[in-house]
Tab-separated table of C-alpha atoms in Angstrom:
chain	number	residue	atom	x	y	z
G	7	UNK	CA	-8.390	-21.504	-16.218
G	8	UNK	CA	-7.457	-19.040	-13.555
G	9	UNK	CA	-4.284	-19.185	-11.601
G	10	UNK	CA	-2.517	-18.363	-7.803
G	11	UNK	CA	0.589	-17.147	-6.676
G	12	UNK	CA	2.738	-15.497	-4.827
G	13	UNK	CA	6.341	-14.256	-6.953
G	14	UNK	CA	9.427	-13.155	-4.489
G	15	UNK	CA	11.908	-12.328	-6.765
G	16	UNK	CA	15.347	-10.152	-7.286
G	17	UNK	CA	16.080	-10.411	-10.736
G	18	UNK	CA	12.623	-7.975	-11.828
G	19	UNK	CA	12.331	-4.244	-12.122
G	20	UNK	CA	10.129	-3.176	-14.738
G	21	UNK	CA	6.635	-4.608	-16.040
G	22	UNK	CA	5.908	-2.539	-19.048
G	23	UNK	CA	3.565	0.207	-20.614
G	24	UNK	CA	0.169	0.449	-18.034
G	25	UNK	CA	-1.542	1.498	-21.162
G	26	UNK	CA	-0.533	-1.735	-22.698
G	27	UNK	CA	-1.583	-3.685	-19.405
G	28	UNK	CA	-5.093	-2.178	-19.355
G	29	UNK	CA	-5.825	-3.597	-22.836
G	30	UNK	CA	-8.778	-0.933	-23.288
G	31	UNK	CA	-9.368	2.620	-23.667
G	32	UNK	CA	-9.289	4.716	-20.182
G	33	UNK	CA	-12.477	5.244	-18.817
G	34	UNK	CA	-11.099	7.504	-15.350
G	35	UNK	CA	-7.317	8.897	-15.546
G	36	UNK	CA	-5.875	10.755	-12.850
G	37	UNK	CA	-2.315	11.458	-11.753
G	38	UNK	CA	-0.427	13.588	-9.092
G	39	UNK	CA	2.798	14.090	-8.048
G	40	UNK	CA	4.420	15.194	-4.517
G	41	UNK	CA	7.469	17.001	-2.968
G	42	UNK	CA	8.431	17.737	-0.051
G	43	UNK	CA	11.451	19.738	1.631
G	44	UNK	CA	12.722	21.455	4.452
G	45	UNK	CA	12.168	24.790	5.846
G	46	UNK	CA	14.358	25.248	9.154
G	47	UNK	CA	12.925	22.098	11.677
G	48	UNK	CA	9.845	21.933	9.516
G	49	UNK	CA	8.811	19.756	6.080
G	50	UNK	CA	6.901	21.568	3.735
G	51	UNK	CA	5.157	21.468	0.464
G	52	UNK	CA	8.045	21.745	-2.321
G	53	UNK	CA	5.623	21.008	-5.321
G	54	UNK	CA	2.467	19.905	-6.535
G	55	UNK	CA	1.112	18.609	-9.935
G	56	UNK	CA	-3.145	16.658	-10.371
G	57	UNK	CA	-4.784	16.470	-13.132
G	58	UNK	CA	-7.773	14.369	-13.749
G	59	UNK	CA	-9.434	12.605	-10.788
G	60	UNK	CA	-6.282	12.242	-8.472
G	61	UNK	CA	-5.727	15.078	-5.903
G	62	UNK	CA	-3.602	15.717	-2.853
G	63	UNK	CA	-4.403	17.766	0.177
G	64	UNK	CA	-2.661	18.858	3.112
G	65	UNK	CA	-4.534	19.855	6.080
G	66	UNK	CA	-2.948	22.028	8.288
G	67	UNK	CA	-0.012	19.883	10.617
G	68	UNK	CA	-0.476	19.202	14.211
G	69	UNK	CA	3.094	18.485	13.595
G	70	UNK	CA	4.829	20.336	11.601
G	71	UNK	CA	7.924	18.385	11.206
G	72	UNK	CA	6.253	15.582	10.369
G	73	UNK	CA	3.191	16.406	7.881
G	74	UNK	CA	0.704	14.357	6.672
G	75	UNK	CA	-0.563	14.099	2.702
G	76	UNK	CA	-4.200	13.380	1.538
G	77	UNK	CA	-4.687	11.477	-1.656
G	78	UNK	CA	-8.190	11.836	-2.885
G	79	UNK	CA	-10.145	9.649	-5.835
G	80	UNK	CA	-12.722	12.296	-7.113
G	81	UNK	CA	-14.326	9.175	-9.466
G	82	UNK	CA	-15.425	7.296	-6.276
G	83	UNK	CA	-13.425	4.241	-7.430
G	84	UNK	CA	-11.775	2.140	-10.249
G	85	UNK	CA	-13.218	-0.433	-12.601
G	86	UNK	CA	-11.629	-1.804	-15.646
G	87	UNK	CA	-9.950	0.656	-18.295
G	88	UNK	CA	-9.589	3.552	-15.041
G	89	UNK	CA	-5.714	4.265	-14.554
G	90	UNK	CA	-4.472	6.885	-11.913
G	91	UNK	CA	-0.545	7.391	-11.583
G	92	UNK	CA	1.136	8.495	-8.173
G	93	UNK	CA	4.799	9.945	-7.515
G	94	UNK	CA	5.932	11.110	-4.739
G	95	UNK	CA	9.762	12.534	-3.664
G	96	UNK	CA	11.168	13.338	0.190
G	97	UNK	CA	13.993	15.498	-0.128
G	98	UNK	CA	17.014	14.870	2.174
G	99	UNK	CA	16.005	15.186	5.833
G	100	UNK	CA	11.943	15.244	5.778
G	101	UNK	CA	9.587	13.789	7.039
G	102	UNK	CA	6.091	13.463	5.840
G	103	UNK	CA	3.518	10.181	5.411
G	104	UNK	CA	1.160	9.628	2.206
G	105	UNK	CA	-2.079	8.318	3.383
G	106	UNK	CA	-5.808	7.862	1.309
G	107	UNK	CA	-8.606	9.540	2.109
G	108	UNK	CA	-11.292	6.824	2.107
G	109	UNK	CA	-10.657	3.336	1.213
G	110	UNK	CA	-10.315	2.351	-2.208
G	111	UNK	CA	-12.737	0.677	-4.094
G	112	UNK	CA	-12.375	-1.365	-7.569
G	113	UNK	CA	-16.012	-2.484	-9.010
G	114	UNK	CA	-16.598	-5.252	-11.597
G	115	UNK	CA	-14.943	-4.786	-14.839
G	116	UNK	CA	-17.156	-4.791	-18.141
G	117	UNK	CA	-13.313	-5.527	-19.839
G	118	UNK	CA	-9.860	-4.582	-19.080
G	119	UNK	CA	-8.375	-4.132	-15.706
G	120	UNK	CA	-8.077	-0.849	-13.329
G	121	UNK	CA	-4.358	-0.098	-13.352
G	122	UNK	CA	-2.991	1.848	-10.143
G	123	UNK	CA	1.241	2.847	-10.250
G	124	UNK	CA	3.054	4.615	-7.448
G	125	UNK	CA	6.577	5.824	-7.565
G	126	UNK	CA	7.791	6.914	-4.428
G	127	UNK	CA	11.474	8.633	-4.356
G	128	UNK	CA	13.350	9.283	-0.453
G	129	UNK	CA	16.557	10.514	-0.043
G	130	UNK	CA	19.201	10.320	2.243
G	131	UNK	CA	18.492	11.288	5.767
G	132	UNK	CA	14.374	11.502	4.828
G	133	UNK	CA	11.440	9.600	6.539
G	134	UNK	CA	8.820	8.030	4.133
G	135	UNK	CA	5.278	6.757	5.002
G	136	UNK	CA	2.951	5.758	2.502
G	137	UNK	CA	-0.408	4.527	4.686
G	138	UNK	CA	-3.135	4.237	1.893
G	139	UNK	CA	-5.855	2.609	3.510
G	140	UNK	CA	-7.520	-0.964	2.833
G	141	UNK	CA	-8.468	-1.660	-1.365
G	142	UNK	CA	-11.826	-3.454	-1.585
G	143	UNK	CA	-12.436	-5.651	-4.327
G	144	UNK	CA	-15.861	-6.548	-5.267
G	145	UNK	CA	-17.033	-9.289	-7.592
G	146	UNK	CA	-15.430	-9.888	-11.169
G	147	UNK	CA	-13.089	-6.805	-10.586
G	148	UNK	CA	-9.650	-6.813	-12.469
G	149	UNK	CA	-6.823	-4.534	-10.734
G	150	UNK	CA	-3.448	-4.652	-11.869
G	151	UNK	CA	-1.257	-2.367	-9.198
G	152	UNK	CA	2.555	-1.494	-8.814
G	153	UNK	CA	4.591	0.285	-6.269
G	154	UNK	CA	8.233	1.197	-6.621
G	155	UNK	CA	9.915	3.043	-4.043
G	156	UNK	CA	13.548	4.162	-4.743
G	157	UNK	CA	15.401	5.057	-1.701
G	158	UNK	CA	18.897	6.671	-1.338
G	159	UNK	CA	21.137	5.508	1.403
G	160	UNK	CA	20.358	6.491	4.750
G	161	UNK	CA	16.566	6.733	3.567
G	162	UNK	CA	14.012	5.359	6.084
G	163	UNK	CA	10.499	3.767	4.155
G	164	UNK	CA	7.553	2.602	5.872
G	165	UNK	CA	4.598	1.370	3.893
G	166	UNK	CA	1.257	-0.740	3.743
G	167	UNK	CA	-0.694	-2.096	1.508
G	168	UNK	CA	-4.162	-3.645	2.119
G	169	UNK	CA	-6.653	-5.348	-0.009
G	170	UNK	CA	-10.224	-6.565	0.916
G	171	UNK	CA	-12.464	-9.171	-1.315
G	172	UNK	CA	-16.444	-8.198	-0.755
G	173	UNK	CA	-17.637	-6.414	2.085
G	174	UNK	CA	-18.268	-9.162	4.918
G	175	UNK	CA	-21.090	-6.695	6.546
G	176	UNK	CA	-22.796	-6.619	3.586
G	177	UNK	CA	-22.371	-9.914	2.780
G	178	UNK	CA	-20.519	-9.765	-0.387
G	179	UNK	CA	-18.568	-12.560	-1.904
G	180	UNK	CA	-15.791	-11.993	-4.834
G	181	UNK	CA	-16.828	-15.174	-7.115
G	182	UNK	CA	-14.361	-13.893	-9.570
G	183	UNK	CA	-11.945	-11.802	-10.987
G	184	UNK	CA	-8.284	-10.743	-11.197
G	185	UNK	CA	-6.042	-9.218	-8.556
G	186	UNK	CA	-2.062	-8.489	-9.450
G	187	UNK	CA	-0.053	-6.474	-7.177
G	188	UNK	CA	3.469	-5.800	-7.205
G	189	UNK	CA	6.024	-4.087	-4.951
G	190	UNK	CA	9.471	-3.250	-6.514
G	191	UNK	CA	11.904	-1.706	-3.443
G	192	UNK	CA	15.042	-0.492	-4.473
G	193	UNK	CA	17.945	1.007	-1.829
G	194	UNK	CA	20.915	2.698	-3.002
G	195	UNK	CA	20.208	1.338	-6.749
G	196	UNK	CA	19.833	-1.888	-5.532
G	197	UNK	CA	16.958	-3.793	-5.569
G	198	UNK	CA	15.876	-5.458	-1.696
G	199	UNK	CA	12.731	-6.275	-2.544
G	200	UNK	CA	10.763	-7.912	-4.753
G	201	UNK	CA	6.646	-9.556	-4.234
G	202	UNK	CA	4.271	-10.231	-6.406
G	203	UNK	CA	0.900	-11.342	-5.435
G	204	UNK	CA	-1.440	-12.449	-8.388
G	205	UNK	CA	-4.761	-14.280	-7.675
G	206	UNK	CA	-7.711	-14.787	-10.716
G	207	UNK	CA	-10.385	-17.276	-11.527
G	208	UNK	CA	-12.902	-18.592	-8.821
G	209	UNK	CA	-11.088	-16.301	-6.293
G	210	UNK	CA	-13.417	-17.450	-3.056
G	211	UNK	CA	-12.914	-20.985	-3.866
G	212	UNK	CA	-9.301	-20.413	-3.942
G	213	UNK	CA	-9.093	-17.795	-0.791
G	214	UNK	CA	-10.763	-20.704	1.179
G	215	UNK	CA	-7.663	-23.586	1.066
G	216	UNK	CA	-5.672	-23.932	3.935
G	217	UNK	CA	-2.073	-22.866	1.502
G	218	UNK	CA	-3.880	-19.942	-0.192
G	219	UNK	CA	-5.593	-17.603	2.541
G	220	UNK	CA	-7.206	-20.546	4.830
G	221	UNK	CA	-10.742	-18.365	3.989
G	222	UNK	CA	-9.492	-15.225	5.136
G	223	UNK	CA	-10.817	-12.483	2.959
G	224	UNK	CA	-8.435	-9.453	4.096
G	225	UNK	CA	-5.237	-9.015	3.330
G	226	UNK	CA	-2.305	-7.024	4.372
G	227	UNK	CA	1.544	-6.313	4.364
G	228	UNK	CA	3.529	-3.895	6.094
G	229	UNK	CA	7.218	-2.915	4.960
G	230	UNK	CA	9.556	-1.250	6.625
G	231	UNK	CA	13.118	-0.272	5.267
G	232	UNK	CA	15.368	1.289	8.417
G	233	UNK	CA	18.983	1.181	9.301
G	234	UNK	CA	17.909	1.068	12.958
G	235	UNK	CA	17.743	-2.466	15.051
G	236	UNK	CA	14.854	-4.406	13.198
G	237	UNK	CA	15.597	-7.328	15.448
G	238	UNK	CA	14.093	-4.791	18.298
G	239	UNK	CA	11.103	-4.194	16.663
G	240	UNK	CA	10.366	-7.293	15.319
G	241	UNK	CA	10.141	-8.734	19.338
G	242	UNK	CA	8.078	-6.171	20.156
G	243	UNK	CA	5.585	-6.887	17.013
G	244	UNK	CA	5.182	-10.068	18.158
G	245	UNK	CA	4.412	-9.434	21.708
G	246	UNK	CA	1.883	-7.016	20.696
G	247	UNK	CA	0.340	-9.549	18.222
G	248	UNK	CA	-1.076	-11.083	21.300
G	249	UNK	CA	-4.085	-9.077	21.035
G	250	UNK	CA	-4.071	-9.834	17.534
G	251	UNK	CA	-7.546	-10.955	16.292
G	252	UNK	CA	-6.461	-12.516	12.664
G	253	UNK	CA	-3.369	-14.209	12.194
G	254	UNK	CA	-0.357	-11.821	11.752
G	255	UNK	CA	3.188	-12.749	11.664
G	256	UNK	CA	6.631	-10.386	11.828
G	257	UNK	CA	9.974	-11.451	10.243
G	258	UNK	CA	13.277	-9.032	9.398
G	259	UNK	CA	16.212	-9.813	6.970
G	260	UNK	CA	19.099	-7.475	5.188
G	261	UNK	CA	17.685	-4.303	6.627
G	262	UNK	CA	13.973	-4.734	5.597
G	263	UNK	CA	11.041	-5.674	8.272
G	264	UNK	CA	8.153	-7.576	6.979
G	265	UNK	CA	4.496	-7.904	8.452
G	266	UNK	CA	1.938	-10.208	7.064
G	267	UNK	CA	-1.616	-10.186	7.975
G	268	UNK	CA	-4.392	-12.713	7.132
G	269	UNK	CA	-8.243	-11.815	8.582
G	270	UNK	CA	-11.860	-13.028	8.123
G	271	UNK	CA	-12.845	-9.226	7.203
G	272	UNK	CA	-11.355	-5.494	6.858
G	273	UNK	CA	-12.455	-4.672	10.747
G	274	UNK	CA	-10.420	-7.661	12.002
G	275	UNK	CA	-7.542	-6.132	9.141
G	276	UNK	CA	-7.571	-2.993	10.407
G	277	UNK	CA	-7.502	-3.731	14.289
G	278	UNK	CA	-4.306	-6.010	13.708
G	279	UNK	CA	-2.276	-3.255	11.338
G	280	UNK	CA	-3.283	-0.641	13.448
G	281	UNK	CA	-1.569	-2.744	16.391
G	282	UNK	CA	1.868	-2.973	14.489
G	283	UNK	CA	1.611	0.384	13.079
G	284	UNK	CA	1.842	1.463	16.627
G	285	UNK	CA	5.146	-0.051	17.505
G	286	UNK	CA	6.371	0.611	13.783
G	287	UNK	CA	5.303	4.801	14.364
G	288	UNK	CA	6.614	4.755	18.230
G	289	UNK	CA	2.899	5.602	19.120
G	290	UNK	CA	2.508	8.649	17.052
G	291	UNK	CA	-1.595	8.807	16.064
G	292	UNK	CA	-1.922	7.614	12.524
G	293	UNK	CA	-3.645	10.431	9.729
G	294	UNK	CA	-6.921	11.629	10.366
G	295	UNK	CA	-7.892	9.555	7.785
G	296	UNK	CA	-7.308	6.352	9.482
G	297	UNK	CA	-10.038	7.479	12.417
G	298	UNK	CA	-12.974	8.476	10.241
């Protein structure tokens, strides 16, 4: 029997060994990790570690106070058994956003599920942006994906996360399969926020009730931890949403901004993020990336 549901809780912070969640041996391992610091008015590259099929490039900034960071799959995409690790640390005052190269894509699973975890460190005074573009899922994948992000007082955070079920265009349709995906946010020690989103068994069935996703196949979430005046922004996101062609709604509480998004496809996704995105980056042009 397969099973729905969306988990908000505080009381959560760690969900175990990814080796043990996979269940079976890795196929595709990759993992990377990321520093940045200051050098006078600029953020630069403090350190660098990849190994396997994870890499990280930084082309060279049209603003250099504000860089932006490539993360690259070399394997093309995840299926079950693939695990790639991320971490990523902003030392006090930079400034830098983490984007994907190409969107992500997690095939059908012969056994075991693709496990992604990202770690993402900011510390006081430094501006975070993690901007991975959209995950498809195609039919009877298994994903099981985490993000923690550990800020220190003072730290600003703004991050997405995206995830598309078959390929409308080419007229895909996810029968089955398993999608968990976790966000762990933690500010000064303390956790602030806490979603899990699991979905399995006849997933299209399921996506197409009215509580579930009202058959919307493209999903997305935008998160924004600030100390500036949320209530601000949140009026403006819904002003803008307008022009929205999906259904997208804005909401603020305790110093975190929340963005949901609900579409029929990842063109509809995209149009609708990339609205709130601009009020969220105060027009600045997303990574190249974002226009390819």
């Amino acid at each position: 029997m397969g099973s729905v549901g969306i988990e908000i809780s505080a009381a959560r912070s760690a969900w175990g060994d990814p080796a043990v969640l996979c269940g079976n041996p890795v196929r595709s391992r990759g993992a990377a990790n990321i520093g940045f610091k200051k050098r006078g008015p600029a953020t630069v590259l403090d350190d660098l570690y990849q190994s396997g099929c994870l890499r990280i490039r930084m082309p060279v900034p049209e603003n250099r106070a504000s860089p932006d960071a490539i993360v690259i799959n070399t394997s093309g995409g995840l299926t079950g058994g693939d695990q790639i690790s991320l971490a990523a640390h902003w030392q006090s005052g930079t400034s830098a956003a983490l984007c994907s190269q190409a969107a992500e894509k997690i095939y059908r699973s012969s056994g075991g599920q693709a496990v992604v975890s990202n770690r993402l460190d900011v510390q006081e005074g430094a501006s975070a942006e993690w901007l991975p573009q959209e995950t498809i899922i195609f039919n009877q994948a298994r994903l099981n994906r985490k993000c923690e992000v550990r800020l220190a007082r003072g730290g600003r955070f703004l991050g997405l996360e995206s995830i598309v079920f078959g390929r409308a265009a080419m007229g895909e349709e996810v029968k089955s399969g398993e999608v968990r995906d976790c966000w762990r946010i933690f500010r000064a020690g303390r956790l602030v926020y806490a979603d899990v989103f699991h979905i399995d068994g006849a997933i299209s069935s399921r996506l197409d009730r009215s509580a579930i996703g009202a058959c919307a196949r493209a999903f997305g979430t935008i998160l924004m931890i600030a100390g500036e005046n949320l209530v601000a922004l949140v009026e403006q996101l819904r002003e803008v949403f307008v022009s929205a062609r999906g259904r997208a709604a804005a909401t603020h509480w305790n110093g975190v901004l929340a963005v949901r998004f609900l579409a029929r496809d990842s063109e509809i996704l995209r149009h609708d993020m990339v609205l709130a995105l601009s009020i969220l980056r105060d027009g600045r042009p997303l990574p190249r990336p974002w226009n390819c």
